[in-house]
């Protein structure tokens, strides 16, 4: 049976490093309002303890740069203030962090707009290029070929149905793997339960009838591994 790994390491106050089978992520902020940064992007997770209310919002690149700059300078100011026992220095560093964060946000936003405009210009140039004229004879030939191709495409073979079945199986397996990652990175019990419930639905409704392997394991073994991950997640969040 494969070994799964999940660990949370505290780096600084309100800053943790999360390690699991899907890779590494960093969480910044207090419990209930955390910014999670991983290879999949940056998300701001908020929840009200005991109410079941939970929200997950994707953070844009510009805002991420602003928040990152503010957090970095703020943490630096916190430690400088403690080491020198100078509260005024800490306040000054906080002000600098906020100003630098706002500046980083607008610079990143301006840069992203510039890149987008240049891409749009390139697309417009491609559209402006003159198209080759086609004679009516060529058009008729193309129309005839298209109708023949359409008739041919309507014929389905056992190989085609098998390919479609394999494609569906791959899609379901990919979704289960994604939800397992979501379950591993869940910040609340509600998010963990939601991902677990979706996994069970796909596993029993789609994966089991197809008889395909998940994580390179048979159905029962894969379910046992998923339940172990779920139990471990509940243990860490409780």
Tab-separated table of C-alpha atoms in Angstrom:
chain	number	residue	atom	x	y	z
A	1	UNK	CA	0.000	0.000	0.000
A	2	UNK	CA	1.432	3.488	-0.868
A	3	UNK	CA	2.529	5.775	1.964
A	4	UNK	CA	0.870	9.192	2.241
A	5	UNK	CA	2.460	12.165	3.948
A	6	UNK	CA	0.923	15.259	5.503
A	7	UNK	CA	2.620	17.686	7.895
A	8	UNK	CA	2.211	21.310	9.001
A	9	UNK	CA	5.298	23.274	10.110
A	10	UNK	CA	5.043	26.638	11.880
A	11	UNK	CA	7.625	29.041	10.426
A	12	UNK	CA	6.557	32.387	11.900
A	13	UNK	CA	3.534	33.664	13.821
A	14	UNK	CA	0.529	33.127	11.487
A	15	UNK	CA	2.804	31.577	8.825
A	16	UNK	CA	2.814	27.780	8.295
A	17	UNK	CA	4.381	25.471	5.723
A	18	UNK	CA	2.078	22.630	4.626
A	19	UNK	CA	3.569	19.450	3.157
A	20	UNK	CA	1.519	16.666	1.571
A	21	UNK	CA	1.619	14.208	-1.331
A	22	UNK	CA	0.569	16.874	-3.851
A	23	UNK	CA	3.451	19.205	-2.954
A	24	UNK	CA	4.016	22.213	-0.757
A	25	UNK	CA	1.891	25.211	0.191
A	26	UNK	CA	2.189	28.187	2.526
A	27	UNK	CA	-0.607	29.516	4.749
A	28	UNK	CA	-0.498	33.102	6.026
A	29	UNK	CA	-2.922	34.568	8.556
A	30	UNK	CA	-4.805	33.678	11.747
A	31	UNK	CA	-7.224	30.754	12.045
A	32	UNK	CA	-10.428	31.633	10.206
A	33	UNK	CA	-8.801	34.059	7.720
A	34	UNK	CA	-5.876	32.505	5.871
A	35	UNK	CA	-4.160	33.130	2.560
A	36	UNK	CA	-3.054	29.806	1.057
A	37	UNK	CA	-0.394	29.859	-1.688
A	38	UNK	CA	0.470	26.721	-3.673
A	39	UNK	CA	1.330	25.624	-7.225
A	40	UNK	CA	-2.412	25.748	-8.028
A	41	UNK	CA	-2.583	29.471	-7.216
A	42	UNK	CA	-3.441	31.687	-4.249
A	43	UNK	CA	-6.736	31.427	-2.351
A	44	UNK	CA	-8.103	33.428	0.575
A	45	UNK	CA	-9.991	31.118	2.953
A	46	UNK	CA	-12.383	32.542	5.553
A	47	UNK	CA	-14.749	30.827	7.959
A	48	UNK	CA	-16.732	31.555	11.113
A	49	UNK	CA	-16.027	28.878	13.698
A	50	UNK	CA	-19.041	26.867	14.817
A	51	UNK	CA	-21.389	28.256	12.132
A	52	UNK	CA	-20.397	26.132	9.140
A	53	UNK	CA	-20.004	29.294	7.020
A	54	UNK	CA	-16.962	28.941	4.762
A	55	UNK	CA	-15.699	30.923	1.773
A	56	UNK	CA	-12.802	30.325	-0.635
A	57	UNK	CA	-11.826	33.127	-3.041
A	58	UNK	CA	-9.076	33.050	-5.657
A	59	UNK	CA	-6.602	35.908	-5.283
A	60	UNK	CA	-5.324	37.676	-8.404
A	61	UNK	CA	-1.614	38.055	-9.119
A	62	UNK	CA	-1.589	41.824	-8.437
A	63	UNK	CA	-3.320	41.480	-5.067
A	64	UNK	CA	-1.024	38.585	-4.191
A	65	UNK	CA	2.031	40.727	-4.847
A	66	UNK	CA	0.597	43.489	-2.665
A	67	UNK	CA	-0.283	41.184	0.220
A	68	UNK	CA	3.035	39.345	-0.024
A	69	UNK	CA	5.057	42.558	0.081
A	70	UNK	CA	3.062	43.870	3.048
A	71	UNK	CA	3.375	40.595	4.944
A	72	UNK	CA	7.123	40.294	4.317
A	73	UNK	CA	7.969	43.811	5.484
A	74	UNK	CA	5.486	43.546	8.380
A	75	UNK	CA	7.082	40.333	9.683
A	76	UNK	CA	10.544	41.893	9.298
A	77	UNK	CA	9.386	44.942	11.279
A	78	UNK	CA	7.893	42.700	13.965
A	79	UNK	CA	11.179	40.893	14.551
A	80	UNK	CA	13.287	44.068	14.357
A	81	UNK	CA	11.001	45.723	16.895
A	82	UNK	CA	11.308	42.759	19.264
A	83	UNK	CA	15.094	42.434	18.907
A	84	UNK	CA	15.683	46.175	19.475
A	85	UNK	CA	12.755	46.542	21.879
A	86	UNK	CA	11.667	49.567	19.887
A	87	UNK	CA	7.907	49.929	19.425
A	88	UNK	CA	8.282	53.053	17.281
A	89	UNK	CA	10.434	51.119	14.811
A	90	UNK	CA	7.728	48.459	14.569
A	91	UNK	CA	5.062	51.107	13.836
A	92	UNK	CA	7.265	52.731	11.161
A	93	UNK	CA	7.892	49.333	9.534
A	94	UNK	CA	4.145	48.624	9.510
A	95	UNK	CA	3.483	51.912	7.715
A	96	UNK	CA	6.256	51.143	5.210
A	97	UNK	CA	4.786	47.651	4.705
A	98	UNK	CA	1.336	49.070	3.872
A	99	UNK	CA	2.724	51.703	1.461
A	100	UNK	CA	5.026	49.170	-0.228
A	101	UNK	CA	2.155	46.682	-0.523
A	102	UNK	CA	-0.102	49.235	-2.219
A	103	UNK	CA	2.725	50.231	-4.588
A	104	UNK	CA	3.437	46.578	-5.437
A	105	UNK	CA	-0.277	46.009	-6.130
A	106	UNK	CA	-0.557	48.887	-8.623
A	107	UNK	CA	2.760	48.060	-10.326
A	108	UNK	CA	1.747	44.413	-10.796
A	109	UNK	CA	-1.715	45.466	-12.016
A	110	UNK	CA	-0.227	47.898	-14.529
A	111	UNK	CA	2.230	45.263	-15.765
A	112	UNK	CA	-0.522	42.661	-16.249
A	113	UNK	CA	-2.624	45.194	-18.207
A	114	UNK	CA	0.362	46.024	-20.455
A	115	UNK	CA	0.928	42.351	-21.206
A	116	UNK	CA	-2.769	41.838	-21.967
A	117	UNK	CA	-2.875	44.844	-24.317
A	118	UNK	CA	0.171	43.569	-26.266
A	119	UNK	CA	-1.474	40.131	-26.606
A	120	UNK	CA	-4.712	41.744	-27.864
A	121	UNK	CA	-2.729	43.769	-30.424
A	122	UNK	CA	-1.076	40.599	-31.720
A	123	UNK	CA	-4.483	38.927	-32.101
A	124	UNK	CA	-5.847	41.973	-34.000
A	125	UNK	CA	-2.867	41.903	-36.369
A	126	UNK	CA	-3.554	38.251	-37.159
A	127	UNK	CA	-7.225	39.027	-37.882
A	128	UNK	CA	-6.306	41.923	-40.182
A	129	UNK	CA	-4.180	39.666	-42.448
A	130	UNK	CA	-5.999	39.217	-45.811
A	131	UNK	CA	-7.614	35.880	-46.391
A	132	UNK	CA	-7.034	33.980	-49.615
A	133	UNK	CA	-9.942	34.028	-52.030
A	134	UNK	CA	-11.480	30.683	-52.771
A	135	UNK	CA	-13.326	29.963	-55.990
A	136	UNK	CA	-16.890	28.652	-56.019
A	137	UNK	CA	-15.547	25.342	-57.371
A	138	UNK	CA	-13.268	24.968	-54.349
A	139	UNK	CA	-16.112	25.878	-52.007
A	140	UNK	CA	-18.363	23.227	-53.533
A	141	UNK	CA	-15.591	20.628	-53.219
A	142	UNK	CA	-15.094	21.543	-49.545
A	143	UNK	CA	-18.849	21.324	-48.918
A	144	UNK	CA	-19.002	17.853	-50.505
A	145	UNK	CA	-16.022	16.680	-48.428
A	146	UNK	CA	-17.574	18.102	-45.263
A	147	UNK	CA	-20.844	16.246	-45.855
A	148	UNK	CA	-18.949	12.995	-46.479
A	149	UNK	CA	-16.882	13.495	-43.332
A	150	UNK	CA	-20.057	14.179	-41.330
A	151	UNK	CA	-21.610	10.919	-42.550
A	152	UNK	CA	-18.415	9.012	-41.744
A	153	UNK	CA	-18.211	10.544	-38.268
A	154	UNK	CA	-21.748	9.356	-37.489
A	155	UNK	CA	-20.610	5.726	-37.715
A	156	UNK	CA	-19.427	4.550	-34.304
A	157	UNK	CA	-17.303	1.472	-33.772
A	158	UNK	CA	-16.615	-0.609	-30.655
A	159	UNK	CA	-13.150	0.979	-30.568
A	160	UNK	CA	-14.712	4.445	-30.418
A	161	UNK	CA	-17.010	3.478	-27.534
A	162	UNK	CA	-14.054	1.911	-25.698
A	163	UNK	CA	-12.026	5.094	-26.140
A	164	UNK	CA	-14.951	7.157	-24.842
A	165	UNK	CA	-15.225	4.872	-21.804
A	166	UNK	CA	-11.477	5.179	-21.121
A	167	UNK	CA	-11.690	8.973	-21.432
A	168	UNK	CA	-14.574	9.062	-18.919
A	169	UNK	CA	-12.630	6.841	-16.515
A	170	UNK	CA	-9.569	9.108	-16.744
A	171	UNK	CA	-11.744	12.164	-16.076
A	172	UNK	CA	-13.308	10.570	-12.976
A	173	UNK	CA	-9.909	9.436	-11.670
A	174	UNK	CA	-8.459	12.926	-12.200
A	175	UNK	CA	-11.401	14.459	-10.317
A	176	UNK	CA	-10.931	12.044	-7.400
A	177	UNK	CA	-7.209	12.884	-7.248
A	178	UNK	CA	-8.042	16.609	-7.270
A	179	UNK	CA	-10.568	16.197	-4.462
A	180	UNK	CA	-8.048	14.194	-2.409
A	181	UNK	CA	-5.684	17.183	-2.715
A	182	UNK	CA	-8.512	19.517	-1.674
A	183	UNK	CA	-9.188	17.280	1.324
A	184	UNK	CA	-5.480	17.347	2.251
A	185	UNK	CA	-5.386	21.165	2.118
A	186	UNK	CA	-8.765	21.748	3.831
A	187	UNK	CA	-8.697	24.467	6.474
A	188	UNK	CA	-12.007	23.546	8.114
A	189	UNK	CA	-13.966	20.418	8.946
A	190	UNK	CA	-16.783	21.628	6.668
A	191	UNK	CA	-14.444	21.828	3.648
A	192	UNK	CA	-12.964	18.427	4.511
A	193	UNK	CA	-16.415	16.821	4.771
A	194	UNK	CA	-17.546	18.375	1.495
A	195	UNK	CA	-14.533	17.036	-0.442
A	196	UNK	CA	-14.906	13.615	1.212
A	197	UNK	CA	-18.597	13.439	0.299
A	198	UNK	CA	-17.867	14.301	-3.365
A	199	UNK	CA	-15.133	11.642	-3.496
A	200	UNK	CA	-17.513	8.954	-2.174
A	201	UNK	CA	-20.159	9.953	-4.719
A	202	UNK	CA	-17.748	9.646	-7.668
A	203	UNK	CA	-16.127	6.455	-6.359
A	204	UNK	CA	-19.385	4.521	-5.849
A	205	UNK	CA	-21.406	6.039	-8.719
A	206	UNK	CA	-18.779	6.139	-11.481
A	207	UNK	CA	-15.471	4.488	-10.605
A	208	UNK	CA	-16.793	1.216	-9.153
A	209	UNK	CA	-19.092	0.365	-12.132
A	210	UNK	CA	-16.205	0.982	-14.567
A	211	UNK	CA	-13.903	-1.307	-12.565
A	212	UNK	CA	-10.831	0.909	-13.011
A	213	UNK	CA	-7.927	1.491	-10.620
A	214	UNK	CA	-7.407	4.701	-8.632
A	215	UNK	CA	-3.867	5.639	-7.453
A	216	UNK	CA	-2.828	2.347	-9.086
A	217	UNK	CA	-4.983	0.414	-6.583
A	218	UNK	CA	-8.162	-1.628	-6.751
A	219	UNK	CA	-11.411	-0.043	-5.566
A	220	UNK	CA	-11.449	-1.418	-1.991
A	221	UNK	CA	-7.788	-0.606	-1.380
A	222	UNK	CA	-8.209	2.924	-2.784
A	223	UNK	CA	-11.258	3.494	-0.554
A	224	UNK	CA	-9.287	2.353	2.482
A	225	UNK	CA	-6.525	4.856	1.669
A	226	UNK	CA	-9.039	7.685	1.148
A	227	UNK	CA	-10.718	6.936	4.488
A	228	UNK	CA	-7.314	6.969	6.204
A	229	UNK	CA	-6.584	10.410	4.721
A	230	UNK	CA	-10.030	11.606	5.819
A	231	UNK	CA	-9.482	10.358	9.389
A	232	UNK	CA	-6.068	12.010	9.502
A	233	UNK	CA	-7.582	15.299	8.300
A	234	UNK	CA	-10.306	15.179	10.978
A	235	UNK	CA	-7.661	14.507	13.606
A	236	UNK	CA	-5.597	17.549	12.585
A	237	UNK	CA	-8.576	19.924	12.301
A	238	UNK	CA	-10.290	18.881	15.550
